[in-house]
Amino acid sequence: MNIKPITDPSRPKVYIETYGCQMNMNDSEVILSILQDAGYALTEDIGQADVILANTCSIRDNAEQRIWGRIDQFRLQKRRRDGVIIGIVGCMAERLKEKLLDGHTVDLVAGPDAYRSLPDLIREISPDKPQINVLLSHEETYADISPVRMDRNGVSAYISIMRGCNNVCSYCVVPYTRGAERSRAPKSIVREAVELFENGYKEVCLLGQNVDSYLWKHPDSADKNVNFAQLLEMVAKVSPDLRVRFSTSYPKDISDEVIYTMAMYENICRHIHLPVQSGSNTMLEKMRRKYNREWYLEKVGKIRSVMPDCGISTDVIAGFCGETEQDHKDTVSLMEAVGFDSAFMFQYSERPGTLAARKYPDDVPPEVKTARLNEIIALQNRLSLESNTKEVGKRHKVLIEGTSKRNEEEFTGRTSNNKVCVFAAPGHKPGDYVEVEVLSCTSATLIAKLI
Ligand code: SAH
Ligand code: SF4
Ligand code: F3S
């Protein structure tokens, strides 16, 4: 299995830009694998590319606006060189379909379940014959494809364990762009983890929109079905030197079995990304999140009672439809009560076709959304600093991922509970595990020394 990019200059060249979430990053690696098998080589120079692909995201309007800007730039490439093919793939391709073809720049539109057809689609393209495949599938998991790793650090890799999403959070476009949820065969997941470990990787991150609903149904016997906790254990057993992370956990679905499995294996990292979205029960109900504030706080309590050192991060949406000052205060107080280690925070962005777009007016004024977002960002900066300050004086096992951007003499890596650490470690290299002691911190980083 070739999991490294081929750079043979005699092959036609493909250039790939990736936007959006980790699942999209991993999908780009699947795309490259499919195109390499069809004779292409990767180029990092857009000016050399025969095929330019953008793997796109639709989650918020600004994500799509960015892509429209890129399409304008791609048009220039096309003017400069005859025969360059421009392809838009991924979530925005799925959402907008032939609307992407209107401007006569785009030659190819392919949705997240159509990547196997890319070589054929590209072959069929001619100047007046753009190609499109946006069929969604109930089965496609790309299980047999070994993604070609584009990460470059050679230490940490993503493994998609499922695709699609069966939740219908009212604000979210993902069920429309990625289709129904399906789980990938556990054997193929473990095989991929083994293959990565044999190629020097030391960490895998298992990916799904809702990993806790992973369920692989055995064809013969329900007793042999595999749930997420069991899958986690199978991957953890690949080697004690292979760290396992996962994302994303859905608060309603994360089970005690998962929490106990994490606690049993030192190489399953002590970190859970548990998006709360809002601290207000009124908002959570309108968002169709299927849990409430009290349920969420109880889950956090459970996680911490089993693993007191477990990092917990979250996602928050500010200014969802009808959000009052009191709803916003409930989010602030929930963030305080949990004391998140980190968070991704966004202003609500209405997505056409979603339940919220059809049912609820997007009525929080933009300046109020911005003010609320700024307030929670400032709060999270304080909470992150408090959380990091608690680490000062403690020792951690860190996996070196690369050299620090600020100082080439220093390495960067993460602790098990997902905190970024910088430290000097002469004689070591990326992929090594080292013991460090935390000396000081900022809200984003632990500054440590080797012990
Ligand atoms: N499957 C994950 C989330 C995937 S999308 C989960 O359920 O937790 C990542 C994050 O984007 C979400 O958690 C949410 O906070 C944010 N998001 C999704 N749709 C959004 C929208 N319409 N406007 C603003 N933020 C949104
Ligand atoms: Fe979107 Fe909800 Fe599915 Fe997450 S769980 S991808 S927020 S619909
Ligand atoms: Fe974006 Fe699609 Fe991921 S909409 S966040 S790239 S699943």
Short mmCIF file of C-alpha atoms and ligand atoms in Angstrom, two decimals:
data_model
loop_
_atom_site.label_atom_id
_atom_site.label_comp_id
_atom_site.label_asym_id
_atom_site.label_seq_id
_atom_site.Cartn_x
_atom_site.Cartn_y
_atom_site.Cartn_z
CA MET A 1 0.00 0.00 0.00
CA ASN A 2 1.40 3.37 -0.94
CA ILE A 3 0.37 5.94 1.63
CA LYS A 4 2.83 8.64 0.51
CA PRO A 5 2.24 11.19 -2.26
CA ILE A 6 3.75 10.29 -5.65
CA THR A 7 5.65 13.20 -7.22
CA ASP A 8 6.72 11.59 -10.53
CA PRO A 9 7.12 14.55 -12.97
CA SER A 10 6.00 12.52 -16.00
CA ARG A 11 2.48 12.06 -14.60
CA PRO A 12 -0.39 14.55 -15.01
CA LYS A 13 -0.58 16.69 -11.90
CA VAL A 14 -3.36 17.33 -9.44
CA TYR A 15 -3.45 20.16 -6.93
CA ILE A 16 -5.87 19.87 -3.98
CA GLU A 17 -7.02 22.59 -1.58
CA THR A 18 -9.00 21.53 1.45
CA TYR A 19 -11.53 23.53 3.49
CA GLY A 20 -13.74 22.59 6.41
CA CYS A 21 -13.48 19.86 9.00
CA GLN A 22 -11.09 16.99 9.64
CA MET A 23 -13.38 14.66 7.70
CA ASN A 24 -12.78 16.79 4.64
CA MET A 25 -9.00 16.65 5.22
CA ASN A 26 -9.26 12.89 5.29
CA ASP A 27 -11.48 12.87 2.20
CA SER A 28 -8.82 14.78 0.28
CA GLU A 29 -6.43 11.94 1.14
CA VAL A 30 -8.97 9.46 -0.22
CA ILE A 31 -9.31 11.55 -3.40
CA LEU A 32 -5.54 11.61 -3.85
CA SER A 33 -5.38 7.85 -3.41
CA ILE A 34 -8.02 7.34 -6.11
CA LEU A 35 -6.30 9.77 -8.50
CA GLN A 36 -2.84 8.32 -7.88
CA ASP A 37 -4.18 4.90 -8.81
CA ALA A 38 -5.50 6.46 -12.01
CA GLY A 39 -2.03 7.77 -12.90
CA TYR A 40 -1.93 11.27 -11.39
CA ALA A 41 0.75 12.77 -9.14
CA LEU A 42 0.31 15.43 -6.47
CA THR A 43 1.67 18.93 -6.98
CA GLU A 44 1.80 21.67 -4.39
CA ASP A 45 2.22 24.31 -7.08
CA ILE A 46 -1.12 25.40 -8.48
CA GLY A 47 0.72 26.88 -11.49
CA GLN A 48 1.87 23.38 -12.51
CA ALA A 49 -1.45 21.61 -12.06
CA ASP A 50 -3.42 19.91 -14.83
CA VAL A 51 -6.33 19.43 -12.44
CA ILE A 52 -7.16 21.91 -9.65
CA LEU A 53 -9.53 20.63 -6.98
CA ALA A 54 -11.10 22.49 -4.06
CA ASN A 55 -12.61 20.20 -1.44
CA THR A 56 -15.18 22.53 0.04
CA CYS A 57 -17.26 23.25 3.15
CA SER A 58 -20.80 24.63 3.49
CA ILE A 59 -21.14 24.79 7.25
CA ARG A 60 -21.43 28.60 7.42
CA ASP A 61 -22.02 31.20 4.74
CA ASN A 62 -18.52 32.66 5.11
CA ALA A 63 -17.02 29.22 4.32
CA GLU A 64 -18.84 29.29 0.98
CA GLN A 65 -17.98 32.93 0.26
CA ARG A 66 -14.32 32.02 0.55
CA ILE A 67 -14.73 29.34 -2.12
CA TRP A 68 -16.46 31.77 -4.50
CA GLY A 69 -13.41 33.99 -4.09
CA ARG A 70 -11.12 31.07 -4.89
CA ILE A 71 -13.14 30.20 -8.01
CA ASP A 72 -12.40 33.73 -9.29
CA GLN A 73 -8.70 33.04 -8.78
CA PHE A 74 -8.92 29.65 -10.49
CA ARG A 75 -10.40 31.45 -13.51
CA LEU A 76 -7.06 33.26 -13.90
CA GLN A 77 -5.20 29.92 -13.96
CA LYS A 78 -7.51 28.80 -16.71
CA ARG A 79 -6.89 31.93 -18.76
CA ARG A 80 -3.15 31.51 -18.44
CA ARG A 81 -2.95 27.85 -19.45
CA ASP A 82 -5.13 25.89 -21.87
CA GLY A 83 -6.73 22.69 -20.70
CA VAL A 84 -6.56 23.23 -16.95
CA ILE A 85 -9.47 21.48 -15.24
CA ILE A 86 -11.20 23.12 -12.28
CA GLY A 87 -13.13 20.85 -9.93
CA ILE A 88 -15.29 21.71 -6.93
CA VAL A 89 -15.82 18.70 -4.68
CA GLY A 90 -17.11 18.11 -1.17
CA CYS A 91 -19.98 19.65 0.77
CA MET A 92 -20.51 22.81 -1.29
CA ALA A 93 -20.54 20.69 -4.46
CA GLU A 94 -23.25 18.56 -2.92
CA ARG A 95 -25.27 21.56 -1.77
CA LEU A 96 -25.09 23.75 -4.87
CA LYS A 97 -24.79 21.10 -7.59
CA GLU A 98 -25.10 22.56 -11.13
CA LYS A 99 -25.30 26.09 -9.72
CA LEU A 100 -21.51 25.89 -9.49
CA LEU A 101 -21.28 25.47 -13.25
CA ASP A 102 -22.97 28.77 -14.14
CA GLY A 103 -19.86 30.94 -14.25
CA HIS A 104 -18.08 28.76 -16.89
CA THR A 105 -15.00 28.32 -14.70
CA VAL A 106 -15.88 25.05 -13.05
CA ASP A 107 -15.55 21.87 -15.17
CA LEU A 108 -16.25 19.31 -12.49
CA VAL A 109 -18.63 19.01 -9.54
CA ALA A 110 -18.45 15.93 -7.31
CA GLY A 111 -20.14 15.29 -3.97
CA PRO A 112 -18.61 13.45 -0.99
CA ASP A 113 -19.86 10.02 -2.10
CA ALA A 114 -18.78 10.37 -5.74
CA TYR A 115 -14.99 10.29 -5.44
CA ARG A 116 -14.55 6.85 -7.01
CA SER A 117 -15.94 8.30 -10.23
CA LEU A 118 -13.43 11.19 -10.36
CA PRO A 119 -11.03 9.58 -12.90
CA ASP A 120 -13.94 8.83 -15.26
CA LEU A 121 -15.48 12.26 -14.80
CA ILE A 122 -12.17 13.99 -15.52
CA ARG A 123 -11.67 11.87 -18.64
CA GLU A 124 -15.09 12.91 -19.98
CA ILE A 125 -14.57 16.65 -19.51
CA SER A 126 -14.31 18.87 -22.58
CA PRO A 127 -14.63 22.68 -22.78
CA ASP A 128 -18.38 22.61 -23.35
CA LYS A 129 -19.01 19.41 -21.41
CA PRO A 130 -18.58 19.87 -17.66
CA GLN A 131 -19.16 16.76 -15.54
CA ILE A 132 -21.19 16.39 -12.37
CA ASN A 133 -21.84 13.55 -9.92
CA VAL A 134 -23.60 14.43 -6.68
CA LEU A 135 -25.27 11.11 -5.93
CA LEU A 136 -25.31 10.32 -2.24
CA SER A 137 -24.92 6.72 -1.16
CA HIS A 138 -26.18 4.60 1.72
CA GLU A 139 -23.16 2.31 1.57
CA GLU A 140 -20.05 4.19 0.47
CA THR A 141 -17.38 4.31 3.21
CA TYR A 142 -14.25 4.10 1.00
CA ALA A 143 -13.30 1.23 3.34
CA ASP A 144 -10.90 -0.43 0.90
CA ILE A 145 -9.03 2.76 -0.01
CA SER A 146 -5.79 3.61 1.76
CA PRO A 147 -5.75 7.41 2.02
CA VAL A 148 -2.54 9.00 0.75
CA ARG A 149 -1.28 11.02 3.71
CA MET A 150 -0.77 14.71 3.05
CA ASP A 151 -0.11 15.72 6.67
CA ARG A 152 3.69 15.74 6.28
CA ASN A 153 4.51 15.31 9.96
CA GLY A 154 4.21 11.53 9.57
CA VAL A 155 3.17 11.26 13.22
CA SER A 156 -0.58 11.74 13.46
CA ALA A 157 -3.26 10.65 10.95
CA TYR A 158 -7.02 10.70 10.58
CA ILE A 159 -9.12 7.60 10.07
CA SER A 160 -12.76 8.05 9.06
CA ILE A 161 -14.86 5.42 10.81
CA MET A 162 -18.23 6.51 9.47
CA ARG A 163 -19.81 8.96 7.05
CA GLY A 164 -22.93 11.12 7.01
CA CYS A 165 -25.17 12.05 9.92
CA ASN A 166 -28.64 10.94 11.01
CA ASN A 167 -29.22 13.78 13.45
CA VAL A 168 -31.24 16.71 12.30
CA CYS A 169 -29.88 19.60 14.32
CA SER A 170 -32.08 22.35 12.93
CA TYR A 171 -29.23 24.75 12.00
CA CYS A 172 -26.98 22.21 10.31
CA VAL A 173 -26.35 21.53 6.64
CA VAL A 174 -24.25 18.38 7.10
CA PRO A 175 -27.08 15.81 6.80
CA TYR A 176 -27.88 17.39 3.40
CA THR A 177 -24.31 17.53 2.16
CA ARG A 178 -23.10 14.19 3.48
CA GLY A 179 -26.23 12.10 3.50
CA ALA A 180 -27.29 9.33 5.84
CA GLU A 181 -25.04 7.88 8.50
CA ARG A 182 -23.16 4.68 7.73
CA SER A 183 -20.44 2.88 9.65
CA ARG A 184 -17.33 1.43 8.14
CA ALA A 185 -16.28 -2.20 8.71
CA PRO A 186 -14.12 -2.46 11.87
CA LYS A 187 -11.65 -4.79 10.16
CA SER A 188 -10.79 -2.14 7.57
CA ILE A 189 -10.38 0.49 10.30
CA VAL A 190 -8.00 -1.70 12.31
CA ARG A 191 -6.11 -2.60 9.14
CA GLU A 192 -5.63 1.09 8.41
CA ALA A 193 -4.40 1.76 11.96
CA VAL A 194 -1.90 -1.12 11.69
CA GLU A 195 -0.71 0.13 8.30
CA LEU A 196 -0.16 3.62 9.73
CA PHE A 197 1.71 2.28 12.76
CA GLU A 198 3.93 0.19 10.49
CA ASN A 199 4.67 3.36 8.53
CA GLY A 200 5.88 5.17 11.64
CA TYR A 201 2.68 6.95 12.70
CA LYS A 202 2.16 7.20 16.46
CA GLU A 203 -1.33 8.67 16.69
CA VAL A 204 -4.64 8.11 14.94
CA CYS A 205 -7.77 10.20 15.27
CA LEU A 206 -11.01 8.33 14.58
CA LEU A 207 -13.46 10.61 12.79
CA GLY A 208 -17.22 10.80 12.49
CA GLN A 209 -19.92 13.46 12.89
CA ASN A 210 -21.25 11.46 15.82
CA VAL A 211 -18.77 8.72 16.70
CA ASP A 212 -20.92 7.44 19.56
CA SER A 213 -23.55 6.22 17.14
CA TYR A 214 -20.96 4.11 15.30
CA LEU A 215 -22.49 0.66 14.87
CA TRP A 216 -21.24 -1.95 12.51
CA LYS A 217 -23.86 -4.60 11.94
CA HIS A 218 -22.47 -8.09 11.54
CA PRO A 219 -24.18 -9.80 8.60
CA ASP A 220 -24.84 -13.04 10.51
CA SER A 221 -25.22 -12.34 14.18
CA ALA A 222 -26.28 -9.32 16.21
CA ASP A 223 -24.01 -10.58 19.03
CA LYS A 224 -21.06 -9.82 16.80
CA ASN A 225 -22.08 -6.21 16.10
CA VAL A 226 -19.38 -3.68 16.97
CA ASN A 227 -20.21 -0.44 18.78
CA PHE A 228 -17.94 2.58 19.25
CA ALA A 229 -16.57 1.50 22.65
CA GLN A 230 -15.61 -1.88 21.18
CA LEU A 231 -14.05 -0.30 18.12
CA LEU A 232 -12.05 2.06 20.33
CA GLU A 233 -10.71 -0.92 22.23
CA MET A 234 -9.80 -2.76 19.01
CA VAL A 235 -7.80 0.24 17.79
CA ALA A 236 -6.19 0.82 21.20
CA LYS A 237 -4.93 -2.78 21.10
CA VAL A 238 -3.02 -2.22 17.84
CA SER A 239 -0.07 -1.09 19.99
CA PRO A 240 0.41 0.66 23.34
CA ASP A 241 2.66 3.05 21.38
CA LEU A 242 -0.16 4.11 19.08
CA ARG A 243 -2.22 6.89 20.65
CA VAL A 244 -5.90 7.00 19.85
CA ARG A 245 -8.04 10.14 19.65
CA PHE A 246 -11.57 10.56 18.34
CA SER A 247 -14.01 13.27 17.34
CA THR A 248 -16.88 14.23 17.52
CA SER A 249 -18.84 13.00 20.54
CA TYR A 250 -22.52 13.82 20.66
CA PRO A 251 -23.61 14.57 24.25
CA LYS A 252 -26.81 12.55 23.99
CA ASP A 253 -25.07 9.46 22.64
CA ILE A 254 -21.72 9.18 24.46
CA SER A 255 -22.05 6.04 26.58
CA ASP A 256 -20.61 5.04 29.94
CA GLU A 257 -19.01 2.12 28.10
CA VAL A 258 -16.99 4.60 26.02
CA ILE A 259 -15.94 6.51 29.13
CA TYR A 260 -14.83 3.31 30.91
CA THR A 261 -13.01 2.04 27.82
CA MET A 262 -11.06 5.31 27.69
CA ALA A 263 -10.15 4.92 31.35
CA MET A 264 -8.91 1.35 30.78
CA TYR A 265 -6.35 2.17 28.08
CA GLU A 266 -3.54 4.61 28.69
CA ASN A 267 -3.08 5.09 24.95
CA ILE A 268 -6.65 6.36 24.45
CA CYS A 269 -6.13 10.08 24.91
CA ARG A 270 -7.89 11.80 27.80
CA HIS A 271 -9.82 14.26 25.70
CA ILE A 272 -13.44 14.51 24.63
CA HIS A 273 -14.75 17.08 22.17
CA LEU A 274 -18.35 17.45 23.34
CA PRO A 275 -20.12 20.25 21.43
CA VAL A 276 -22.79 21.84 23.62
CA GLN A 277 -23.92 24.59 21.16
CA SER A 278 -25.90 26.50 23.81
CA GLY A 279 -26.51 26.58 27.55
CA SER A 280 -30.16 27.52 27.17
CA ASN A 281 -32.77 24.77 27.16
CA THR A 282 -35.04 26.86 24.92
CA MET A 283 -32.27 27.12 22.32
CA LEU A 284 -31.26 23.47 22.65
CA GLU A 285 -34.81 22.42 21.95
CA LYS A 286 -35.09 24.67 18.92
CA MET A 287 -31.73 23.36 17.75
CA ARG A 288 -33.12 19.80 18.13
CA ARG A 289 -30.10 18.70 20.08
CA LYS A 290 -32.10 16.09 22.04
CA TYR A 291 -30.44 16.86 25.40
CA ASN A 292 -30.76 19.72 27.83
CA ARG A 293 -28.42 21.71 30.02
CA GLU A 294 -28.89 19.44 33.00
CA TRP A 295 -28.17 16.31 30.94
CA TYR A 296 -25.03 17.91 29.54
CA LEU A 297 -23.72 18.93 32.97
CA GLU A 298 -24.39 15.43 34.25
CA LYS A 299 -22.37 13.92 31.37
CA VAL A 300 -19.47 16.22 32.16
CA GLY A 301 -19.74 15.17 35.83
CA LYS A 302 -19.67 11.51 34.82
CA ILE A 303 -16.61 11.97 32.58
CA ARG A 304 -14.73 13.80 35.34
CA SER A 305 -15.69 11.31 38.05
CA VAL A 306 -14.14 8.50 35.97
CA MET A 307 -11.23 10.52 34.50
CA PRO A 308 -10.52 13.64 36.59
CA ASP A 309 -7.71 14.61 34.20
CA CYS A 310 -9.84 14.39 31.03
CA GLY A 311 -9.76 17.45 28.75
CA ILE A 312 -13.19 18.62 27.60
CA SER A 313 -13.64 20.97 24.65
CA THR A 314 -16.77 22.20 22.94
CA ASP A 315 -18.46 24.11 20.12
CA VAL A 316 -20.80 27.04 20.79
CA ILE A 317 -23.16 28.93 18.48
CA ALA A 318 -23.92 32.57 19.40
CA GLY A 319 -27.12 34.29 18.24
CA PHE A 320 -29.28 31.39 17.13
CA CYS A 321 -32.87 32.22 16.13
CA GLY A 322 -34.77 34.00 18.88
CA GLU A 323 -31.83 33.92 21.32
CA THR A 324 -32.58 36.35 24.15
CA GLU A 325 -30.15 38.04 26.52
CA GLN A 326 -31.16 35.43 29.11
CA ASP A 327 -30.46 32.52 26.70
CA HIS A 328 -27.05 34.01 26.05
CA LYS A 329 -26.40 34.35 29.79
CA ASP A 330 -27.29 30.67 30.16
CA THR A 331 -24.54 29.83 27.67
CA VAL A 332 -22.08 32.00 29.57
CA SER A 333 -22.98 30.37 32.88
CA LEU A 334 -22.74 26.87 31.43
CA MET A 335 -19.28 27.61 30.04
CA GLU A 336 -18.23 28.87 33.48
CA ALA A 337 -19.77 25.87 35.22
CA VAL A 338 -17.94 23.37 33.00
CA GLY A 339 -14.70 25.36 32.68
CA PHE A 340 -13.99 24.10 29.16
CA ASP A 341 -10.34 23.55 28.26
CA SER A 342 -10.96 24.98 24.81
CA ALA A 343 -13.81 25.83 22.45
CA PHE A 344 -14.69 26.63 18.86
CA MET A 345 -17.19 29.48 18.83
CA PHE A 346 -19.31 30.73 15.93
CA GLN A 347 -22.04 33.17 15.07
CA TYR A 348 -25.17 31.50 13.83
CA SER A 349 -25.26 31.45 10.03
CA GLU A 350 -28.54 30.51 8.40
CA ARG A 351 -28.19 27.64 5.92
CA PRO A 352 -30.77 27.41 3.14
CA GLY A 353 -32.98 24.34 3.29
CA THR A 354 -32.35 23.51 6.95
CA LEU A 355 -35.23 23.20 9.40
CA ALA A 356 -34.21 26.40 11.18
CA ALA A 357 -34.15 28.33 7.88
CA ARG A 358 -37.66 27.14 7.11
CA LYS A 359 -39.13 27.53 10.58
CA TYR A 360 -37.41 30.25 12.56
CA PRO A 361 -36.49 33.78 11.51
CA ASP A 362 -32.78 34.60 11.79
CA ASP A 363 -33.72 37.52 14.01
CA VAL A 364 -30.75 38.30 16.24
CA PRO A 365 -29.21 41.48 14.75
CA PRO A 366 -25.66 41.00 13.40
CA GLU A 367 -24.18 43.47 15.90
CA VAL A 368 -25.77 41.56 18.79
CA LYS A 369 -24.45 38.26 17.44
CA THR A 370 -20.97 39.77 17.21
CA ALA A 371 -21.12 41.22 20.71
CA ARG A 372 -22.24 37.89 22.18
CA LEU A 373 -19.61 35.99 20.25
CA ASN A 374 -16.91 38.37 21.45
CA GLU A 375 -18.08 37.95 25.01
CA ILE A 376 -17.89 34.17 24.91
CA ILE A 377 -14.52 34.26 23.14
CA ALA A 378 -13.15 36.50 25.91
CA LEU A 379 -14.64 34.21 28.53
CA GLN A 380 -13.12 31.12 26.89
CA ASN A 381 -9.71 32.78 26.76
CA ARG A 382 -9.91 33.20 30.52
CA LEU A 383 -11.16 29.63 31.03
CA SER A 384 -8.39 28.23 28.79
CA LEU A 385 -5.79 30.18 30.76
CA GLU A 386 -7.22 28.91 34.06
CA SER A 387 -7.22 25.35 32.75
CA ASN A 388 -3.62 25.65 31.52
CA THR A 389 -2.48 27.30 34.75
CA LYS A 390 -3.58 24.18 36.62
CA GLU A 391 -1.03 22.20 34.58
CA VAL A 392 1.95 24.24 35.75
CA GLY A 393 4.26 22.03 37.82
CA LYS A 394 2.68 18.82 36.48
CA ARG A 395 4.37 16.16 34.37
CA HIS A 396 3.03 14.92 31.06
CA LYS A 397 3.87 12.37 28.42
CA VAL A 398 3.96 14.27 25.13
CA LEU A 399 4.13 12.95 21.57
CA ILE A 400 6.46 15.18 19.52
CA GLU A 401 4.62 16.25 16.37
CA GLY A 402 7.05 18.73 14.83
CA THR A 403 9.22 21.78 15.38
CA SER A 404 7.70 24.88 16.92
CA LYS A 405 6.72 27.59 14.45
CA ARG A 406 8.19 30.31 16.62
CA ASN A 407 11.49 28.68 17.49
CA GLU A 408 13.15 26.03 15.36
CA GLU A 409 15.16 24.79 18.34
CA GLU A 410 11.96 23.74 20.07
CA PHE A 411 9.44 20.99 19.48
CA THR A 412 5.70 21.04 19.68
CA GLY A 413 3.43 18.19 20.67
CA ARG A 414 0.29 17.46 22.64
CA THR A 415 -0.42 16.00 26.03
CA SER A 416 -2.92 13.18 26.35
CA ASN A 417 -5.55 15.74 27.38
CA ASN A 418 -4.92 17.66 24.15
CA LYS A 419 -2.92 20.61 25.36
CA VAL A 420 -0.27 21.98 23.02
CA CYS A 421 3.19 21.95 24.60
CA VAL A 422 6.45 23.55 23.46
CA PHE A 423 9.83 22.48 24.80
CA ALA A 424 13.44 21.90 23.86
CA ALA A 425 14.41 18.24 23.51
CA PRO A 426 17.85 17.90 21.93
CA GLY A 427 18.46 14.50 20.36
CA HIS A 428 14.76 13.77 19.95
CA LYS A 429 12.65 13.81 16.79
CA PRO A 430 8.99 13.96 15.74
CA GLY A 431 7.28 10.69 16.63
CA ASP A 432 9.14 10.30 19.95
CA TYR A 433 7.31 10.19 23.25
CA VAL A 434 8.94 12.34 25.93
CA GLU A 435 8.24 13.19 29.58
CA VAL A 436 8.02 16.91 30.27
CA GLU A 437 7.32 19.18 33.23
CA VAL A 438 5.17 22.26 32.66
CA LEU A 439 6.96 25.48 33.64
CA SER A 440 4.47 28.15 32.58
CA CYS A 441 1.64 28.76 30.14
CA THR A 442 -0.45 31.06 28.00
CA SER A 443 -4.13 30.50 27.22
CA ALA A 444 -3.09 28.51 24.14
CA THR A 445 0.18 26.77 25.04
CA LEU A 446 2.06 25.03 27.82
CA ILE A 447 5.74 25.88 28.06
CA ALA A 448 7.60 22.86 29.35
CA LYS A 449 11.02 21.29 29.92
CA LEU A 450 12.25 17.80 29.27
CA ILE A 451 12.78 15.56 32.31
N1 SAH B 1 -21.12 16.76 14.25
C1 SAH B 1 -20.63 17.74 15.12
C2 SAH B 1 -20.49 19.11 14.53
C3 SAH B 1 -20.11 19.31 13.11
S1 SAH B 1 -20.17 20.95 12.52
C4 SAH B 1 -21.60 17.88 16.31
O1 SAH B 1 -22.75 17.58 16.21
O2 SAH B 1 -21.16 18.33 17.32
C5 SAH B 1 -19.06 21.80 13.60
C6 SAH B 1 -19.67 22.92 14.34
O3 SAH B 1 -20.08 23.95 13.48
C7 SAH B 1 -20.93 22.58 15.12
O4 SAH B 1 -20.67 21.94 16.32
C8 SAH B 1 -21.55 23.94 15.33
O5 SAH B 1 -21.10 24.57 16.49
C9 SAH B 1 -21.07 24.73 14.11
N2 SAH B 1 -22.17 24.98 13.18
C10 SAH B 1 -22.88 24.07 12.48
N3 SAH B 1 -23.83 24.67 11.74
C11 SAH B 1 -23.73 26.00 11.99
C12 SAH B 1 -24.44 27.15 11.54
N4 SAH B 1 -25.46 27.05 10.69
N5 SAH B 1 -24.05 28.36 11.99
C13 SAH B 1 -23.02 28.48 12.86
N6 SAH B 1 -22.32 27.43 13.32
C14 SAH B 1 -22.67 26.20 12.90
FE1 SF4 B 2 -24.78 18.61 12.16
FE2 SF4 B 2 -26.00 17.82 14.36
FE3 SF4 B 2 -25.06 16.00 12.63
FE4 SF4 B 2 -23.39 17.47 14.11
S1 SF4 B 2 -24.88 15.97 14.88
S2 SF4 B 2 -23.23 17.05 11.92
S3 SF4 B 2 -24.41 19.43 14.24
S4 SF4 B 2 -26.73 17.47 12.26
FE1 F3S B 3 -17.92 21.58 6.35
FE2 F3S B 3 -18.84 19.42 5.24
FE3 F3S B 3 -17.19 19.25 7.30
S1 F3S B 3 -19.99 21.26 5.61
S2 F3S B 3 -17.64 21.08 8.44
S3 F3S B 3 -16.71 20.07 5.33
S4 F3S B 3 -18.87 17.90 6.86
#
